[in-house]
mmCIF file of C-alpha atoms in Angstrom:
data_model
loop_
_atom_site.group_PDB
_atom_site.id
_atom_site.type_symbol
_atom_site.label_atom_id
_atom_site.label_comp_id
_atom_site.label_asym_id
_atom_site.label_seq_id
_atom_site.Cartn_x
_atom_site.Cartn_y
_atom_site.Cartn_z
ATOM 1 C CA MET R 1154 101.617 110.509 89.356
ATOM 2 C CA ALA R 1155 104.880 111.544 90.303
ATOM 3 C CA GLY R 1156 103.269 113.011 93.376
ATOM 4 C CA ALA R 1157 102.114 109.863 94.239
ATOM 5 C CA ALA R 1158 105.093 107.944 93.757
ATOM 6 C CA ILE R 1159 107.237 110.297 95.600
ATOM 7 C CA ALA R 1160 104.603 110.240 98.539
ATOM 8 C CA TYR R 1161 105.325 106.511 98.883
ATOM 9 C CA ALA R 1162 108.554 106.619 98.653
ATOM 10 C CA VAL R 1163 108.768 109.132 102.004
ATOM 11 C CA LEU R 1164 106.042 107.584 104.115
ATOM 12 C CA THR R 1165 107.220 104.065 103.683
ATOM 13 C CA HIS R 1166 111.077 104.523 103.882
ATOM 14 C CA ARG R 1167 112.614 102.685 106.792
ATOM 15 C CA PRO R 1168 116.486 102.779 107.549
ATOM 16 C CA ALA R 1169 118.034 99.491 106.868
ATOM 17 C CA PRO R 1170 118.041 97.244 110.151
ATOM 18 C CA ALA R 1171 121.525 96.283 111.851
ATOM 19 C CA THR R 1172 120.558 93.175 111.061
ATOM 20 C CA PRO R 1173 118.647 91.218 108.465
ATOM 21 C CA VAL R 1174 114.817 91.481 108.611
ATOM 22 C CA ASN R 1175 112.981 88.170 108.444
ATOM 23 C CA THR R 1176 109.623 88.943 106.507
ATOM 24 C CA HIS R 1177 108.018 85.322 106.564
ATOM 25 C CA CYS R 1178 103.962 86.038 108.127
ATOM 26 C CA PRO R 1179 104.232 83.592 110.804
ATOM 27 C CA ASN R 1180 100.611 82.256 109.500
ATOM 28 C CA SER R 1181 101.847 82.798 106.063
ATOM 29 C CA GLN R 1182 98.907 85.158 105.452
ATOM 30 C CA CYS R 1183 99.610 88.794 106.624
ATOM 31 C CA ALA R 1184 97.257 91.822 105.652
ATOM 32 C CA VAL R 1185 98.643 94.729 104.323
ATOM 33 C CA VAL R 1186 96.832 98.201 103.496
ATOM 34 C CA ASN R 1187 99.247 100.257 101.173
ATOM 35 C CA THR R 1188 97.233 102.469 99.310
ATOM 36 C CA VAL R 1189 97.543 106.535 97.718
ATOM 37 C CA HIS R 1190 94.410 108.632 97.289
ATOM 38 C CA THR R 1191 95.263 111.730 95.352
ATOM 39 C CA SER R 1192 92.139 113.608 96.022
ATOM 40 C CA PRO R 1193 91.033 115.673 97.427
ATOM 41 C CA VAL R 1194 94.441 115.903 99.113
ATOM 42 C CA LEU R 1195 97.276 113.270 98.257
ATOM 43 C CA THR R 1196 97.077 110.645 101.407
ATOM 44 C CA GLN R 1197 99.014 107.823 102.322
ATOM 45 C CA TYR R 1198 97.313 104.586 103.921
ATOM 46 C CA TYR R 1199 100.023 101.922 104.917
ATOM 47 C CA GLY R 1200 99.186 99.375 107.716
ATOM 48 C CA GLN R 1201 99.210 95.181 108.218
ATOM 49 C CA SER R 1202 98.829 92.653 110.938
ATOM 50 C CA CYS R 1203 100.966 90.221 110.827
ATOM 51 C CA GLN R 1204 98.657 87.409 112.140
ATOM 52 C CA GLY R 1205 96.109 88.219 109.454
ATOM 53 C CA LEU R 1206 93.237 89.940 108.883
ATOM 54 C CA HIS R 1207 91.977 89.111 113.142
ATOM 55 C CA GLY R 1208 95.278 89.726 114.730
ATOM 56 C CA ALA R 1209 96.906 92.887 115.786
ATOM 57 C CA TRP R 1210 97.283 96.145 113.280
ATOM 58 C CA TYR R 1211 98.398 99.607 113.013
ATOM 59 C CA LEU R 1212 97.701 101.930 110.246
ATOM 60 C CA ASN R 1213 99.784 105.153 109.010
ATOM 61 C CA ILE R 1214 97.894 107.970 107.619
ATOM 62 C CA SER R 1215 99.804 110.945 105.991
ATOM 63 C CA GLN R 1216 97.849 113.867 104.550
ATOM 64 C CA GLY R 1217 100.082 116.137 102.083
ATOM 65 C CA GLY R 1218 99.313 119.691 101.179
ATOM 66 C CA GLY R 1219 100.442 122.972 101.281
ATOM 67 C CA ALA R 1220 101.555 124.721 104.341
ATOM 68 C CA GLN R 1221 98.524 127.179 104.303
ATOM 69 C CA VAL R 1222 96.136 124.304 105.201
ATOM 70 C CA LEU R 1223 96.848 121.473 108.534
ATOM 71 C CA ARG R 1224 97.585 118.675 107.656
ATOM 72 C CA PRO R 1225 96.849 115.362 109.603
ATOM 73 C CA SER R 1226 98.844 112.454 110.362
ATOM 74 C CA TYR R 1227 97.572 108.961 112.068
ATOM 75 C CA ARG R 1228 98.807 106.331 113.540
ATOM 76 C CA LEU R 1229 96.185 103.858 114.909
ATOM 77 C CA ASN R 1230 96.235 100.432 116.571
ATOM 78 C CA TRP R 1231 93.599 98.052 117.062
ATOM 79 C CA THR R 1232 93.136 94.453 117.207
ATOM 80 C CA PHE R 1233 90.360 92.660 115.092
ATOM 81 C CA ALA R 1234 89.936 89.768 117.966
ATOM 82 C CA ASP R 1235 86.917 87.891 118.085
ATOM 83 C CA THR R 1236 85.175 90.373 116.103
ATOM 84 C CA SER R 1237 85.359 92.261 112.500
ATOM 85 C CA THR R 1238 84.241 95.147 114.376
ATOM 86 C CA ALA R 1239 87.324 97.662 116.290
ATOM 87 C CA LYS R 1240 87.638 101.261 118.209
ATOM 88 C CA PRO R 1241 91.319 102.409 117.685
ATOM 89 C CA SER R 1242 94.000 104.262 119.910
ATOM 90 C CA GLY R 1243 97.015 105.857 118.696
ATOM 91 C CA THR R 1244 97.983 109.135 118.219
ATOM 92 C CA VAL R 1245 97.061 112.257 116.025
ATOM 93 C CA ASP R 1246 99.618 115.081 114.633
ATOM 94 C CA PHE R 1247 99.176 118.232 112.662
ATOM 95 C CA ALA R 1248 101.395 119.912 110.109
ATOM 96 C CA PRO R 1249 100.724 123.708 111.683
ATOM 97 C CA ALA R 1250 99.617 125.815 108.792
ATOM 98 C CA GLY R 1251 100.422 129.868 110.108
ATOM 99 C CA ARG R 1252 97.836 130.582 112.752
ATOM 100 C CA LEU R 1253 95.933 127.781 112.420
ATOM 101 C CA GLN R 1254 97.165 124.891 114.661
ATOM 102 C CA ALA R 1255 95.617 122.092 116.046
ATOM 103 C CA THR R 1256 96.288 118.622 118.666
ATOM 104 C CA GLY R 1257 94.468 115.282 118.335
ATOM 105 C CA THR R 1258 94.162 112.122 120.679
ATOM 106 C CA LEU R 1259 92.720 108.984 119.878
ATOM 107 C CA LYS R 1260 91.699 106.682 122.629
ATOM 108 C CA GLU R 1261 89.536 103.621 122.261
ATOM 109 C CA GLY R 1262 87.601 104.931 119.238
ATOM 110 C CA VAL R 1263 87.047 108.458 120.566
ATOM 111 C CA LEU R 1264 88.664 111.307 118.739
ATOM 112 C CA SER R 1265 88.945 114.582 120.254
ATOM 113 C CA ILE R 1266 90.696 117.603 118.223
ATOM 114 C CA THR R 1267 91.360 121.206 120.206
ATOM 115 C CA GLY R 1268 93.284 123.718 117.466
ATOM 116 C CA THR R 1269 93.072 127.653 116.868
ATOM 117 C CA GLN R 1270 90.987 129.056 114.343
ATOM 118 C CA ALA R 1271 92.887 131.460 111.497
ATOM 119 C CA ASN R 1272 91.469 134.063 113.132
ATOM 120 C CA GLY R 1273 92.921 133.340 116.603
ATOM 121 C CA SER R 1274 89.857 131.592 117.845
ATOM 122 C CA PRO R 1275 89.606 128.220 119.605
ATOM 123 C CA VAL R 1276 87.987 125.169 118.689
ATOM 124 C CA SER R 1277 87.489 121.794 119.602
ATOM 125 C CA GLY R 1278 85.110 118.753 119.249
ATOM 126 C CA GLN R 1279 85.143 115.047 119.973
ATOM 127 C CA GLY R 1280 83.990 112.140 117.967
ATOM 128 C CA THR R 1281 84.656 108.577 117.444
ATOM 129 C CA ILE R 1282 85.864 106.652 114.682
ATOM 130 C CA THR R 1283 85.259 102.666 114.069
ATOM 131 C CA LEU R 1284 87.171 100.509 111.874
ATOM 132 C CA GLU R 1285 85.256 97.255 109.926
ATOM 133 C CA LEU R 1286 86.690 94.468 108.363
ATOM 134 C CA THR R 1287 84.373 94.497 105.203
ATOM 135 C CA GLY R 1288 84.191 93.317 102.013
ATOM 136 C CA SER R 1289 85.053 89.307 101.157
ATOM 137 C CA ALA R 1290 87.342 86.479 102.223
ATOM 138 C CA THR R 1291 89.267 86.951 98.911
ATOM 139 C CA ALA R 1292 88.888 90.679 98.161
ATOM 140 C CA PRO R 1293 88.981 92.235 102.001
ATOM 141 C CA THR R 1294 88.729 95.471 102.868
ATOM 142 C CA LEU R 1295 88.644 97.864 105.753
ATOM 143 C CA THR R 1296 86.060 100.411 106.246
ATOM 144 C CA ILE R 1297 87.069 103.674 108.346
ATOM 145 C CA THR R 1298 84.159 105.332 109.727
ATOM 146 C CA GLU R 1299 84.545 108.862 111.673
ATOM 147 C CA ALA R 1300 81.732 111.000 112.927
ATOM 148 C CA GLY R 1301 81.260 114.358 115.026
ATOM 149 C CA LEU R 1302 84.251 116.055 114.053
ATOM 150 C CA GLY R 1303 82.440 117.860 110.573
ATOM 151 C CA THR R 1304 82.226 121.177 111.809
ATOM 152 C CA VAL R 1305 85.527 121.191 113.808
ATOM 153 C CA GLU R 1306 86.830 120.191 110.809
ATOM 154 C CA GLN R 1307 85.622 122.625 108.770
ATOM 155 C CA LYS R 1308 86.944 125.829 111.660
ATOM 156 C CA LEU R 1309 90.065 124.513 111.300
ATOM 157 C CA GLY R 1310 89.598 124.435 106.749
ATOM 158 C CA PHE R 1311 90.358 120.551 106.664
ATOM 159 C CA GLN R 1312 89.736 117.649 104.961
ATOM 160 C CA SER R 1313 89.669 114.645 106.692
ATOM 161 C CA PRO R 1314 91.222 111.674 105.738
ATOM 162 C CA LEU R 1315 88.958 109.017 107.197
ATOM 163 C CA ILE R 1316 86.297 110.369 105.137
ATOM 164 C CA GLN R 1317 85.584 109.877 101.806
ATOM 165 C CA ASN R 1318 82.884 111.506 99.595
ATOM 166 C CA GLY R 1319 81.403 112.885 102.580
ATOM 167 C CA GLY R 1320 80.874 109.127 104.101
ATOM 168 C CA PRO R 1321 83.078 106.156 105.286
ATOM 169 C CA LEU R 1322 86.457 105.316 103.924
ATOM 170 C CA THR R 1323 86.792 102.214 102.226
ATOM 171 C CA ILE R 1324 90.368 100.673 101.713
ATOM 172 C CA PRO R 1325 91.427 97.063 100.296
ATOM 173 C CA ILE R 1326 93.575 94.625 102.147
ATOM 174 C CA GLN R 1327 96.134 92.509 100.747
ATOM 175 C CA ILE R 1328 96.790 89.031 101.968
ATOM 176 C CA VAL R 1329 100.444 88.374 101.768
ATOM 177 C CA LYS R 1330 102.869 85.381 102.877
ATOM 178 C CA SER R 1331 105.639 88.147 103.778
ATOM 179 C CA ALA R 1332 106.000 91.409 104.583
ATOM 180 C CA ALA R 1333 108.420 93.599 105.962
ATOM 181 C CA GLY R 1334 108.467 93.587 110.060
ATOM 182 C CA CYS R 1335 106.460 89.998 110.496
ATOM 183 C CA ASN R 1336 109.185 87.500 111.109
ATOM 184 C CA GLY R 1337 108.074 83.697 110.674
#
């Protein structure tokens, strides 16, 4: 658990702003995701929507691990406007691991990964990421479904932080009255 606490502190640290930040949510219902999974790899999920469940969102995902494995970091952006499903855009970065290297792009739910295996062979593939509001009004959850990249991930030797026990990833959402970065 000490590793999870350290990861939380490192991954959520923000420099102090020059002026005080008002953290009051404009509609008194900011939606926040803040979860750490420790298995199979230490992963931090942090994001929010200052407009509540149906608004503009971001989600940062950072994966820990040793220098021998690729560790992806994602920054997803999307909006749940009048629907409960979305296709995110954003960035995907990989910390290199020796000869293992990869790059990724994410646009409107299409995730493309290109990389080099440990034996020097190139590998590439394309898949999808879909986000969905699930759960109930009193216990909302964010469900992330990744499809089509299992072979590429296996060849590059990393575990996707978007897959849980072989299926979609479900993360609890908290509804709060104030959140860092939200101004009322």
